[in-house]
Amino acid sequence: MSESSHFITMKGTNNGIVVYLDDQCSFNSLLKELEEKLQINQASGKTEITLHSQNRYLNEDQRHAIENTIDQYSELTVKSIDSYVITRDEAYDIYENTTVKTVMKTIRSGQIHEVKGDALVIGDVNPGGTVIATGNIFVLGKLRGIAHAGFDGDEGCVVAASYMHPNQIRIASKISRAPDYDVEGSPREFAFVNQSTEQIELEQLQHIQKIRPKLLDVFERGL
Amino acid sequence: MGESIVITSGKGGVGKTTTTANIGTALALLGQKVCLIDTDIGLRNLDVVLGLENRIIFNLIDVIEGRCKLQSALVKDKRFDCLHLLPAAQTSDKNEVTPKAISKLVDELKPDYDYILIDCPAGIEQGYKNAVAGADKAIVISTPEKSSVRDADRIIGLLEQEGLEFAPYLVINRIRKHMMDSGDMLTVDEIVSTLSIELLGIILDDEDVIRASHHGEPVAFQPNTKASISYRNIARRILGESVPLMSFDNDEGIMTKVKKLLGMK
């Protein structure tokens, strides 16, 4: 039995213990060996480990099977399951959600411009027009309509415009609207959700680096 | 081969029909062969504004349904030989016409005229779709009111989807100088910057326009009212002339215009 134990390798790294799973053997032999290893070496105490499936793609069921086995035979907790591979669909989703979609037109009343990822509008968004993005919204023109950033629920997204005079700004599930009295718009501003007040606030565009330093870190929201 | 221009606005009551009648008249004054088509079926007005109501025998629906020839439905204007009107039906409704039928009709008229102006009904439903189907170009009418500008914006968006060869042109109607100055109305610059299309002309809110419509004589026919000069300027711009925008700083009318013309040169 012990000669078969080469499918699972453990390594200590800066990020804790990483357990590498062989990607050439069958999934069943992998699971079997995992089971045996866990039975032999009863780890004491709760330790967090990271699993790495290398070049093997694990589907939902297989992930569950591995997690269940570990739960059953040990006190270990699985922090995450890494892999070198993802499916095309996942890759496409990440690509879609992390790229900037540029459009060069005026978004007019009644029109809805909806994109995955960041939206860059070269032109105005007129009153009654709507821009929706799962990421950030940048308007190189006057924003006078509605902008909805972080449509899938990401409150870290911002709405920035060369000239800010919107009907409404929505970020994730937060909504802020223009006051009932007449207001002048203001140049070069951006809107963000203030974590402490939980409200949408406007700020001069030059402060964006301070308030959202990780705005362009695409993998923060992509994965 | 003529050029077809649809005159539309989205919102009702901003002066589509009046503008169609007057631009048509102004183009005819400049010697162009013009045909006006009223596509506001069920609520025809263009014939009334032109004072041609009594001369209608057949209408657009009769032509489309094959009850008469196209030539026999055309009403000749009482002032010009070169201005014709194809009136709408008053008894049918807009759903009895298809965009295809209008488009075919306009194509049939094109060889005989220099300009075909299509008066569009208000709204963005069937009637609008019919009117736009046959057009090469579009003129969007807006007044300096927010609601009107909002609807014009919507219409421009729809026209862009329509895939016209040229971007629509803008005419701002019913301008009240003192209200623009006091900030109670949108200014011309604000409207142009919002709609971001080429401005073809501006027309002052003038009692003469109402008076002229009442008598069935388009105001463009009068020699020297501000509105008639505005309409004739629009016609000249359609023909490709470069005409500066009329100034309405004081009430001297034509004198001011002359001064401005000289000042600009």
CSV table of C-alpha atoms in Angstrom, one decimal:
chain,number,residue,atom,x,y,z
A,1,MET,CA,0.0,0.0,0.0
A,2,SER,CA,2.6,2.4,0.9
A,3,GLU,CA,4.4,2.2,-2.4
A,4,SER,CA,1.3,3.8,-4.1
A,5,SER,CA,1.6,6.9,-2.0
A,6,HIS,CA,3.1,9.2,-4.6
A,7,PHE,CA,-0.1,10.9,-5.8
A,8,ILE,CA,-0.2,13.4,-2.9
A,9,THR,CA,2.7,15.7,-2.0
A,10,MET,CA,2.7,18.2,0.8
A,11,LYS,CA,4.7,21.4,0.9
A,12,GLY,CA,5.2,24.1,3.4
A,13,THR,CA,5.1,27.6,1.8
A,14,ASN,CA,4.8,31.2,3.0
A,15,ASN,CA,1.1,30.8,2.6
A,16,GLY,CA,0.9,27.8,4.8
A,17,ILE,CA,0.7,24.1,3.8
A,18,VAL,CA,-0.1,23.4,0.2
A,19,VAL,CA,-1.1,19.8,-0.7
A,20,TYR,CA,-0.4,19.0,-4.3
A,21,LEU,CA,-2.6,16.4,-5.9
A,22,ASP,CA,-1.2,14.4,-8.8
A,23,ASP,CA,-2.9,15.2,-12.1
A,24,GLN,CA,-2.0,12.1,-14.1
A,25,CYS,CA,-3.6,9.4,-12.0
A,26,SER,CA,-7.3,8.6,-12.0
A,27,PHE,CA,-9.5,10.7,-9.7
A,28,ASN,CA,-10.6,7.6,-7.8
A,29,SER,CA,-7.0,6.6,-6.9
A,30,LEU,CA,-6.4,10.1,-5.8
A,31,LEU,CA,-9.4,10.0,-3.5
A,32,LYS,CA,-8.4,6.6,-2.2
A,33,GLU,CA,-4.9,7.7,-1.4
A,34,LEU,CA,-6.1,10.9,0.3
A,35,GLU,CA,-8.4,8.7,2.5
A,36,GLU,CA,-5.5,6.4,3.4
A,37,LYS,CA,-3.1,9.2,4.1
A,38,LEU,CA,-5.5,10.9,6.3
A,39,GLN,CA,-6.3,7.7,8.3
A,40,ILE,CA,-2.6,7.0,8.8
A,41,ASN,CA,-1.5,10.5,9.8
A,42,GLN,CA,-4.0,11.9,12.2
A,43,ALA,CA,-3.2,15.5,12.3
A,44,SER,CA,-3.8,17.0,15.6
A,45,GLY,CA,-5.5,20.4,16.0
A,46,LYS,CA,-7.1,22.5,13.3
A,47,THR,CA,-4.8,23.3,10.5
A,48,GLU,CA,-5.7,25.2,7.4
A,49,ILE,CA,-4.4,23.7,4.1
A,50,THR,CA,-4.6,24.8,0.5
A,51,LEU,CA,-5.2,22.1,-2.1
A,52,HIS,CA,-3.7,22.3,-5.5
A,53,SER,CA,-5.0,20.1,-8.2
A,54,GLN,CA,-2.3,21.2,-10.7
A,55,ASN,CA,-3.3,20.5,-14.3
A,56,ARG,CA,-6.4,18.5,-13.4
A,57,TYR,CA,-9.8,20.2,-13.7
A,58,LEU,CA,-12.0,19.4,-10.7
A,59,ASN,CA,-15.7,19.8,-11.2
A,60,GLU,CA,-18.1,20.8,-8.5
A,61,ASP,CA,-18.8,17.1,-7.5
A,62,GLN,CA,-15.1,16.2,-7.3
A,63,ARG,CA,-14.4,19.2,-5.2
A,64,HIS,CA,-17.2,18.2,-2.8
A,65,ALA,CA,-15.9,14.6,-2.7
A,66,ILE,CA,-12.4,15.8,-1.7
A,67,GLU,CA,-13.7,18.2,0.8
A,68,ASN,CA,-16.0,15.6,2.3
A,69,THR,CA,-13.1,13.1,2.6
A,70,ILE,CA,-11.0,15.6,4.4
A,71,ASP,CA,-13.8,16.6,6.7
A,72,GLN,CA,-14.6,12.9,7.5
A,73,TYR,CA,-11.1,11.8,8.3
A,74,SER,CA,-9.3,14.8,9.8
A,75,GLU,CA,-9.6,18.1,11.6
A,76,LEU,CA,-8.1,19.9,8.7
A,77,THR,CA,-9.9,22.7,7.0
A,78,VAL,CA,-9.6,23.5,3.3
A,79,LYS,CA,-8.8,27.1,2.8
A,80,SER,CA,-9.1,26.9,-1.0
A,81,ILE,CA,-8.6,24.6,-3.9
A,82,ASP,CA,-6.2,26.0,-6.5
A,83,SER,CA,-5.6,24.7,-10.0
A,84,TYR,CA,-3.6,25.7,-13.0
A,85,VAL,CA,-6.6,25.1,-15.2
A,86,ILE,CA,-10.1,26.6,-15.5
A,87,THR,CA,-12.8,26.0,-18.1
A,88,ARG,CA,-13.2,28.1,-21.2
A,89,ASP,CA,-16.5,29.5,-19.8
A,90,GLU,CA,-14.9,30.6,-16.5
A,91,ALA,CA,-12.0,32.1,-18.4
A,92,TYR,CA,-14.5,34.0,-20.7
A,93,ASP,CA,-16.4,35.2,-17.7
A,94,ILE,CA,-13.2,36.5,-16.1
A,95,TYR,CA,-12.2,38.2,-19.3
A,96,GLU,CA,-15.7,39.7,-19.7
A,97,ASN,CA,-15.8,41.0,-16.2
A,98,THR,CA,-12.3,42.5,-16.1
A,99,THR,CA,-12.0,44.3,-19.4
A,100,VAL,CA,-13.1,47.8,-20.3
A,101,LYS,CA,-15.9,48.1,-22.9
A,102,THR,CA,-15.5,51.3,-24.8
A,103,VAL,CA,-18.4,52.9,-26.7
A,104,MET,CA,-18.2,56.1,-28.7
A,105,LYS,CA,-21.7,57.6,-28.9
A,106,THR,CA,-24.3,59.7,-27.0
A,107,ILE,CA,-26.5,57.6,-24.8
A,108,ARG,CA,-29.8,59.2,-25.3
A,109,SER,CA,-33.1,59.3,-23.4
A,110,GLY,CA,-34.6,55.8,-23.4
A,111,GLN,CA,-31.4,54.0,-24.4
A,112,ILE,CA,-29.8,51.5,-22.1
A,113,HIS,CA,-26.1,50.7,-22.5
A,114,GLU,CA,-25.4,47.5,-20.6
A,115,VAL,CA,-21.9,45.9,-20.4
A,116,LYS,CA,-20.0,43.3,-18.4
A,117,GLY,CA,-16.9,44.7,-16.9
A,118,ASP,CA,-16.0,48.4,-16.9
A,119,ALA,CA,-17.9,50.8,-19.2
A,120,LEU,CA,-16.1,53.7,-20.9
A,121,VAL,CA,-18.4,56.1,-22.6
A,122,ILE,CA,-16.8,58.5,-25.0
A,123,GLY,CA,-19.7,61.0,-25.3
A,124,ASP,CA,-22.5,62.2,-23.1
A,125,VAL,CA,-25.1,60.3,-21.2
A,126,ASN,CA,-28.2,62.4,-21.7
A,127,PRO,CA,-31.1,62.7,-19.2
A,128,GLY,CA,-33.2,59.6,-19.3
A,129,GLY,CA,-30.3,57.5,-20.7
A,130,THR,CA,-28.9,54.6,-18.7
A,131,VAL,CA,-25.4,53.0,-18.4
A,132,ILE,CA,-25.2,49.7,-16.6
A,133,ALA,CA,-21.9,47.9,-15.9
A,134,THR,CA,-20.9,45.0,-13.7
A,135,GLY,CA,-17.7,47.0,-13.1
A,136,ASN,CA,-16.9,50.7,-13.0
A,137,ILE,CA,-18.3,53.4,-15.2
A,138,PHE,CA,-16.2,56.1,-16.8
A,139,VAL,CA,-17.9,58.8,-18.8
A,140,LEU,CA,-15.7,61.1,-21.0
A,141,GLY,CA,-18.4,63.6,-21.3
A,142,LYS,CA,-21.4,64.8,-19.4
A,143,LEU,CA,-23.2,62.3,-17.2
A,144,ARG,CA,-26.7,63.6,-17.0
A,145,GLY,CA,-28.7,60.3,-17.0
A,146,ILE,CA,-28.5,57.2,-14.8
A,147,ALA,CA,-25.3,55.2,-14.1
A,148,HIS,CA,-25.4,51.9,-12.4
A,149,ALA,CA,-22.0,50.5,-11.5
A,150,GLY,CA,-21.3,47.2,-9.8
A,151,PHE,CA,-24.5,45.8,-11.2
A,152,ASP,CA,-23.8,42.3,-9.8
A,153,GLY,CA,-23.4,43.7,-6.3
A,154,ASP,CA,-19.8,44.9,-6.1
A,155,GLU,CA,-19.9,48.0,-3.9
A,156,GLY,CA,-16.2,48.7,-4.6
A,157,CYS,CA,-17.1,50.1,-8.0
A,158,VAL,CA,-17.1,53.7,-8.9
A,159,VAL,CA,-18.8,56.0,-11.4
A,160,ALA,CA,-16.5,58.8,-12.7
A,161,ALA,CA,-17.4,61.5,-15.2
A,162,SER,CA,-15.8,64.5,-16.8
A,163,TYR,CA,-18.9,66.4,-15.9
A,164,MET,CA,-21.2,65.0,-13.1
A,165,HIS,CA,-24.8,66.0,-13.3
A,166,PRO,CA,-26.7,62.8,-13.1
A,167,ASN,CA,-30.4,61.9,-12.5
A,168,GLN,CA,-29.3,59.0,-10.4
A,169,ILE,CA,-26.2,57.1,-9.5
A,170,ARG,CA,-26.5,53.5,-8.4
A,171,ILE,CA,-23.7,51.4,-7.1
A,172,ALA,CA,-24.5,47.7,-6.4
A,173,SER,CA,-27.8,48.0,-4.4
A,174,LYS,CA,-27.3,51.7,-3.3
A,175,ILE,CA,-29.1,54.5,-5.0
A,176,SER,CA,-28.5,58.2,-4.8
A,177,ARG,CA,-30.5,60.7,-6.7
A,178,ALA,CA,-30.2,64.4,-7.6
A,179,PRO,CA,-31.9,66.8,-5.2
A,180,ASP,CA,-35.3,68.2,-6.0
A,181,TYR,CA,-34.0,71.7,-6.4
A,182,ASP,CA,-32.0,72.8,-9.4
A,183,VAL,CA,-28.3,72.1,-9.1
A,184,GLU,CA,-25.4,72.8,-11.3
A,185,GLY,CA,-23.2,69.8,-12.2
A,186,SER,CA,-19.6,69.8,-11.4
A,187,PRO,CA,-16.6,68.9,-13.5
A,188,ARG,CA,-14.3,65.8,-12.9
A,189,GLU,CA,-16.0,64.0,-10.1
A,190,PHE,CA,-16.5,60.4,-9.1
A,191,ALA,CA,-19.1,58.6,-7.0
A,192,PHE,CA,-18.3,55.7,-4.6
A,193,VAL,CA,-19.9,53.9,-1.7
A,194,ASN,CA,-18.5,55.3,1.6
A,195,GLN,CA,-18.0,52.2,3.7
A,196,SER,CA,-18.6,54.0,7.0
A,197,THR,CA,-21.7,55.9,6.1
A,198,GLU,CA,-22.9,53.2,3.6
A,199,GLN,CA,-24.0,55.9,1.2
A,200,ILE,CA,-23.0,57.0,-2.2
A,201,GLU,CA,-20.7,60.1,-2.0
A,202,LEU,CA,-19.2,62.4,-4.6
A,203,GLU,CA,-15.5,63.4,-4.5
A,204,GLN,CA,-13.1,65.2,-6.7
A,205,LEU,CA,-11.5,62.9,-9.3
A,206,GLN,CA,-8.0,63.5,-8.1
A,207,HIS,CA,-8.8,61.7,-4.8
A,208,ILE,CA,-9.7,58.5,-6.5
A,209,GLN,CA,-6.2,56.9,-5.9
A,210,LYS,CA,-6.6,57.5,-2.2
A,211,ILE,CA,-10.2,56.2,-1.9
A,212,ARG,CA,-10.0,53.3,-4.3
A,213,PRO,CA,-6.3,52.4,-4.6
A,214,LYS,CA,-7.1,48.9,-6.0
A,215,LEU,CA,-9.6,50.1,-8.6
A,216,LEU,CA,-7.6,48.6,-11.5
A,217,ASP,CA,-6.6,45.4,-9.7
A,218,VAL,CA,-8.8,43.3,-12.0
A,219,PHE,CA,-8.2,40.0,-10.2
A,220,GLU,CA,-9.7,41.5,-7.0
A,221,ARG,CA,-13.1,41.3,-8.6
A,222,GLY,CA,-12.4,38.9,-11.4
A,223,LEU,CA,-11.8,35.7,-9.3
B,1,MET,CA,-33.8,62.2,-58.0
B,2,GLY,CA,-35.3,64.0,-55.1
B,3,GLU,CA,-34.5,63.8,-51.4
B,4,SER,CA,-37.0,62.8,-48.8
B,5,ILE,CA,-36.9,64.4,-45.4
B,6,VAL,CA,-39.0,63.4,-42.4
B,7,ILE,CA,-40.0,66.1,-39.9
B,8,THR,CA,-40.5,64.6,-36.5
B,9,SER,CA,-40.3,65.5,-32.8
B,10,GLY,CA,-41.6,62.7,-30.6
B,11,LYS,CA,-43.6,65.1,-28.5
B,12,GLY,CA,-46.9,66.5,-29.8
B,13,GLY,CA,-47.7,70.2,-30.3
B,14,VAL,CA,-44.2,71.5,-30.9
B,15,GLY,CA,-44.9,72.5,-34.5
B,16,LYS,CA,-44.1,69.6,-36.8
B,17,THR,CA,-47.0,70.4,-39.1
B,18,THR,CA,-46.4,74.1,-39.1
B,19,THR,CA,-42.7,73.6,-39.8
B,20,THR,CA,-43.4,71.1,-42.6
B,21,ALA,CA,-45.8,73.6,-44.3
B,22,ASN,CA,-43.4,76.5,-43.9
B,23,ILE,CA,-40.2,74.8,-45.0
B,24,GLY,CA,-42.2,73.4,-47.9
B,25,THR,CA,-43.4,76.8,-48.8
B,26,ALA,CA,-39.9,78.3,-48.4
B,27,LEU,CA,-38.4,75.7,-50.6
B,28,ALA,CA,-41.1,76.3,-53.2
B,29,LEU,CA,-40.3,80.0,-53.1
B,30,LEU,CA,-36.7,79.2,-53.9
B,31,GLY,CA,-38.0,77.4,-57.0
B,32,GLN,CA,-37.7,73.8,-55.8
B,33,LYS,CA,-40.3,71.2,-56.7
B,34,VAL,CA,-41.7,70.1,-53.4
B,35,CYS,CA,-44.1,67.4,-52.3
B,36,LEU,CA,-45.5,67.3,-48.8
B,37,ILE,CA,-46.8,64.1,-47.4
B,38,ASP,CA,-49.0,64.1,-44.3
B,39,THR,CA,-48.6,60.7,-42.5
B,40,ASP,CA,-50.7,61.7,-39.5
B,41,ILE,CA,-53.5,59.4,-40.6
B,42,GLY,CA,-56.7,60.0,-38.6
B,43,LEU,CA,-55.6,63.4,-37.5
B,44,ARG,CA,-54.7,65.3,-40.6
B,45,ASN,CA,-53.7,68.9,-40.2
B,46,LEU,CA,-51.2,69.8,-42.9
B,47,ASP,CA,-54.0,70.5,-45.5
B,48,VAL,CA,-55.6,72.9,-43.0
B,49,VAL,CA,-52.4,74.8,-42.3
B,50,LEU,CA,-51.8,75.2,-46.1
B,51,GLY,CA,-55.5,76.1,-46.7
B,52,LEU,CA,-56.0,73.2,-49.1
B,53,GLU,CA,-58.6,71.3,-47.1
B,54,ASN,CA,-61.4,72.0,-49.6
B,55,ARG,CA,-59.4,70.7,-52.6
B,56,ILE,CA,-58.9,67.1,-51.2
B,57,ILE,CA,-60.5,64.4,-53.3
B,58,PHE,CA,-58.3,61.3,-52.7
B,59,ASN,CA,-55.9,60.7,-49.9
B,60,LEU,CA,-52.8,58.6,-49.0
B,61,ILE,CA,-54.9,55.5,-47.9
B,62,ASP,CA,-56.7,55.6,-51.3
B,63,VAL,CA,-53.4,55.5,-53.1
B,64,ILE,CA,-52.0,52.7,-50.9
B,65,GLU,CA,-55.1,50.6,-51.2
B,66,GLY,CA,-55.2,51.1,-55.0
B,67,ARG,CA,-58.4,53.1,-55.2
B,68,CYS,CA,-56.8,55.9,-57.2
B,69,LYS,CA,-53.6,56.8,-59.0
B,70,LEU,CA,-50.9,58.6,-57.0
B,71,GLN,CA,-51.1,61.6,-59.4
B,72,SER,CA,-54.8,62.1,-58.8
B,73,ALA,CA,-54.4,62.2,-55.0
B,74,LEU,CA,-51.8,65.0,-55.1
B,75,VAL,CA,-53.3,68.4,-54.3
B,76,LYS,CA,-51.7,71.3,-56.1
B,77,ASP,CA,-51.0,74.4,-53.9
B,78,LYS,CA,-53.0,77.5,-54.7
B,79,ARG,CA,-50.0,79.7,-54.6
B,80,PHE,CA,-47.3,77.7,-56.3
B,81,ASP,CA,-47.3,75.2,-59.1
B,82,CYS,CA,-44.3,73.5,-57.7
B,83,LEU,CA,-45.8,72.7,-54.3
B,84,HIS,CA,-47.9,69.6,-54.0
B,85,LEU,CA,-49.6,67.9,-51.0
B,86,LEU,CA,-50.4,64.2,-50.5
B,87,PRO,CA,-53.0,64.5,-47.7
B,88,ALA,CA,-53.6,61.9,-45.0
B,89,ALA,CA,-56.9,60.1,-44.6
B,90,GLN,CA,-59.2,61.4,-41.8
B,91,THR,CA,-61.3,58.3,-41.5
B,92,SER,CA,-58.8,55.5,-41.2
B,93,ASP,CA,-56.1,55.0,-38.6
B,94,LYS,CA,-52.3,54.6,-38.5
B,95,ASN,CA,-52.3,50.9,-38.3
B,96,GLU,CA,-53.8,50.5,-41.8
B,97,VAL,CA,-50.5,51.6,-43.3
B,98,THR,CA,-47.2,49.7,-43.3
B,99,PRO,CA,-43.7,51.3,-43.4
B,100,LYS,CA,-43.1,49.4,-46.6
B,101,ALA,CA,-46.1,51.0,-48.3
B,102,ILE,CA,-45.0,54.5,-47.4
B,103,SER,CA,-41.4,53.7,-48.5
B,104,LYS,CA,-42.7,52.5,-51.9
B,105,LEU,CA,-44.8,55.6,-52.2
B,106,VAL,CA,-41.9,58.0,-51.5
B,107,ASP,CA,-39.7,56.1,-54.0
B,108,GLU,CA,-42.4,56.6,-56.6
B,109,LEU,CA,-42.5,60.4,-55.9
B,110,LYS,CA,-38.8,60.9,-55.8
B,111,PRO,CA,-38.1,61.2,-59.6
B,112,ASP,CA,-40.7,64.0,-60.0
B,113,TYR,CA,-39.6,66.2,-57.1
B,114,ASP,CA,-36.5,67.9,-55.6
B,115,TYR,CA,-37.7,67.5,-52.0
B,116,ILE,CA,-40.3,65.3,-50.4
B,117,LEU,CA,-41.2,66.4,-46.9
B,118,ILE,CA,-42.9,63.9,-44.7
B,119,ASP,CA,-44.9,65.2,-41.8
B,120,CYS,CA,-44.7,62.7,-38.9
B,121,PRO,CA,-47.3,62.1,-36.3
B,122,ALA,CA,-46.5,62.6,-32.6
B,123,GLY,CA,-45.4,59.5,-30.7
B,124,ILE,CA,-43.0,56.7,-31.4
B,125,GLU,CA,-45.5,54.0,-32.5
B,126,GLN,CA,-46.7,52.7,-35.8
B,127,GLY,CA,-47.3,56.2,-37.2
B,128,TYR,CA,-43.7,57.3,-36.5
B,129,LYS,CA,-42.4,54.0,-38.0
B,130,ASN,CA,-44.4,54.6,-41.2
B,131,ALA,CA,-43.2,58.2,-41.6
B,132,VAL,CA,-39.5,57.4,-41.0
B,133,ALA,CA,-39.5,54.4,-43.4
B,134,GLY,CA,-39.3,56.4,-46.6
B,135,ALA,CA,-36.9,59.1,-45.4
B,136,ASP,CA,-33.3,59.8,-46.4
B,137,LYS,CA,-32.8,62.6,-43.9
B,138,ALA,CA,-34.6,63.7,-40.8
B,139,ILE,CA,-35.3,67.1,-39.1
B,140,VAL,CA,-36.1,66.9,-35.4
B,141,ILE,CA,-38.2,69.7,-34.0
B,142,SER,CA,-37.9,70.7,-30.4
B,143,THR,CA,-39.1,73.7,-28.3
B,144,PRO,CA,-36.9,75.1,-25.5
B,145,GLU,CA,-38.8,73.1,-22.9
B,146,LYS,CA,-37.3,70.2,-21.0
B,147,SER,CA,-40.0,67.7,-21.9
B,148,SER,CA,-39.7,68.5,-25.5
B,149,VAL,CA,-35.9,68.2,-25.5
B,150,ARG,CA,-36.2,64.9,-23.7
B,151,ASP,CA,-38.5,63.5,-26.3
B,152,ALA,CA,-36.3,64.9,-29.1
B,153,ASP,CA,-33.4,63.1,-27.6
B,154,ARG,CA,-35.4,59.9,-27.6
B,155,ILE,CA,-36.4,60.3,-31.2
B,156,ILE,CA,-32.8,61.0,-32.2
B,157,GLY,CA,-31.8,57.8,-30.5
B,158,LEU,CA,-34.5,55.9,-32.5
B,159,LEU,CA,-33.5,57.6,-35.7
B,160,GLU,CA,-29.9,56.6,-35.2
B,161,GLN,CA,-31.0,53.0,-35.0
B,162,GLU,CA,-33.0,53.5,-38.2
B,163,GLY,CA,-29.7,53.8,-40.0
B,164,LEU,CA,-30.4,56.9,-42.0
B,165,GLU,CA,-27.6,58.0,-44.3
B,166,PHE,CA,-27.2,61.4,-42.5
B,167,ALA,CA,-27.5,62.3,-38.8
B,168,PRO,CA,-30.7,64.2,-38.1
B,169,TYR,CA,-30.8,68.0,-38.1
B,170,LEU,CA,-32.3,70.1,-35.3
B,171,VAL,CA,-34.8,72.9,-35.5
B,172,ILE,CA,-35.6,74.8,-32.3
B,173,ASN,CA,-39.1,76.2,-32.4
B,174,ARG,CA,-41.0,78.7,-30.2
B,175,ILE,CA,-38.0,80.5,-28.9
B,176,ARG,CA,-38.9,83.2,-26.3
B,177,LYS,CA,-35.9,85.5,-26.0
B,178,HIS,CA,-36.8,87.0,-22.6
B,179,MET,CA,-37.4,83.7,-21.0
B,180,MET,CA,-34.1,82.3,-22.2
B,181,ASP,CA,-32.4,85.3,-20.8
B,182,SER,CA,-34.0,85.0,-17.5
B,183,GLY,CA,-33.1,81.3,-17.2
B,184,ASP,CA,-36.7,80.1,-17.2
B,185,MET,CA,-36.2,78.2,-20.5
B,186,LEU,CA,-33.3,76.2,-21.9
B,187,THR,CA,-31.0,78.2,-24.1
B,188,VAL,CA,-30.2,77.3,-27.7
B,189,ASP,CA,-26.7,76.4,-26.6
B,190,GLU,CA,-27.9,74.1,-23.9
B,191,ILE,CA,-30.3,72.3,-26.3
B,192,VAL,CA,-27.6,71.9,-29.0
B,193,SER,CA,-25.1,70.6,-26.5
B,194,THR,CA,-27.6,68.1,-25.1
B,195,LEU,CA,-28.8,66.8,-28.4
B,196,SER,CA,-25.4,67.1,-30.1
B,197,ILE,CA,-26.7,67.2,-33.6
B,198,GLU,CA,-26.4,69.9,-36.2
B,199,LEU,CA,-28.6,72.9,-35.7
B,200,LEU,CA,-30.5,73.7,-38.9
B,201,GLY,CA,-32.4,76.7,-37.6
B,202,ILE,CA,-34.2,78.5,-34.8
B,203,ILE,CA,-37.7,80.0,-35.0
B,204,LEU,CA,-39.0,82.7,-32.6
B,205,ASP,CA,-42.4,82.3,-30.9
B,206,ASP,CA,-44.4,84.7,-33.0
B,207,GLU,CA,-48.0,85.5,-33.2
B,208,ASP,CA,-47.7,85.8,-37.0
B,209,VAL,CA,-47.2,82.1,-37.2
B,210,ILE,CA,-50.5,81.4,-35.4
B,211,ARG,CA,-52.3,84.1,-37.4
B,212,ALA,CA,-51.0,82.7,-40.7
B,213,SER,CA,-52.0,79.1,-39.9
B,214,HIS,CA,-55.4,80.4,-38.9
B,215,HIS,CA,-55.9,81.9,-42.4
B,216,GLY,CA,-54.4,78.9,-44.2
B,217,GLU,CA,-51.4,80.9,-45.5
B,218,PRO,CA,-48.0,79.6,-44.3
B,219,VAL,CA,-46.1,82.4,-42.6
B,220,ALA,CA,-43.0,81.7,-44.8
B,221,PHE,CA,-45.0,83.4,-47.6
B,222,GLN,CA,-44.9,86.8,-45.8
B,223,PRO,CA,-41.9,89.0,-46.8
B,224,ASN,CA,-40.5,90.3,-43.5
B,225,THR,CA,-41.7,88.7,-40.3
B,226,LYS,CA,-39.0,87.1,-38.1
B,227,ALA,CA,-40.6,83.7,-38.4
B,228,SER,CA,-40.8,83.8,-42.2
B,229,ILE,CA,-37.2,84.8,-42.5
B,230,SER,CA,-36.2,82.0,-40.1
B,231,TYR,CA,-38.1,79.5,-42.3
B,232,ARG,CA,-36.6,80.8,-45.5
B,233,ASN,CA,-33.1,80.6,-43.9
B,234,ILE,CA,-33.8,77.0,-43.0
B,235,ALA,CA,-34.8,76.3,-46.6
B,236,ARG,CA,-31.6,78.0,-47.8
B,237,ARG,CA,-29.5,75.8,-45.5
B,238,ILE,CA,-31.2,72.7,-46.8
B,239,LEU,CA,-30.1,73.8,-50.2
B,240,GLY,CA,-26.6,73.9,-48.9
B,241,GLU,CA,-26.2,77.7,-48.5
B,242,SER,CA,-24.3,78.9,-45.4
B,243,VAL,CA,-26.6,81.3,-43.6
B,244,PRO,CA,-25.8,82.7,-40.2
B,245,LEU,CA,-28.3,82.2,-37.4
B,246,MET,CA,-30.7,85.1,-37.0
B,247,SER,CA,-30.1,87.4,-34.1
B,248,PHE,CA,-33.0,88.3,-31.9
B,249,ASP,CA,-31.4,90.8,-29.7
B,250,ASN,CA,-33.9,93.6,-30.5
B,251,ASP,CA,-37.0,94.1,-32.4
B,252,GLU,CA,-35.6,95.7,-35.5
B,253,GLY,CA,-35.8,92.4,-37.3
B,254,ILE,CA,-34.3,92.6,-40.7
B,255,MET,CA,-32.0,95.5,-39.9
B,256,THR,CA,-30.4,93.5,-37.1
B,257,LYS,CA,-29.9,90.6,-39.4
B,258,VAL,CA,-28.2,92.8,-42.0
B,259,LYS,CA,-26.0,94.3,-39.4
B,260,LYS,CA,-25.1,90.8,-38.1
B,261,LEU,CA,-24.4,89.7,-41.7
B,262,LEU,CA,-22.0,92.6,-42.2
B,263,GLY,CA,-20.4,92.1,-38.8
B,264,MET,CA,-19.7,88.5,-39.6
B,265,LYS,CA,-18.0,89.2,-42.9
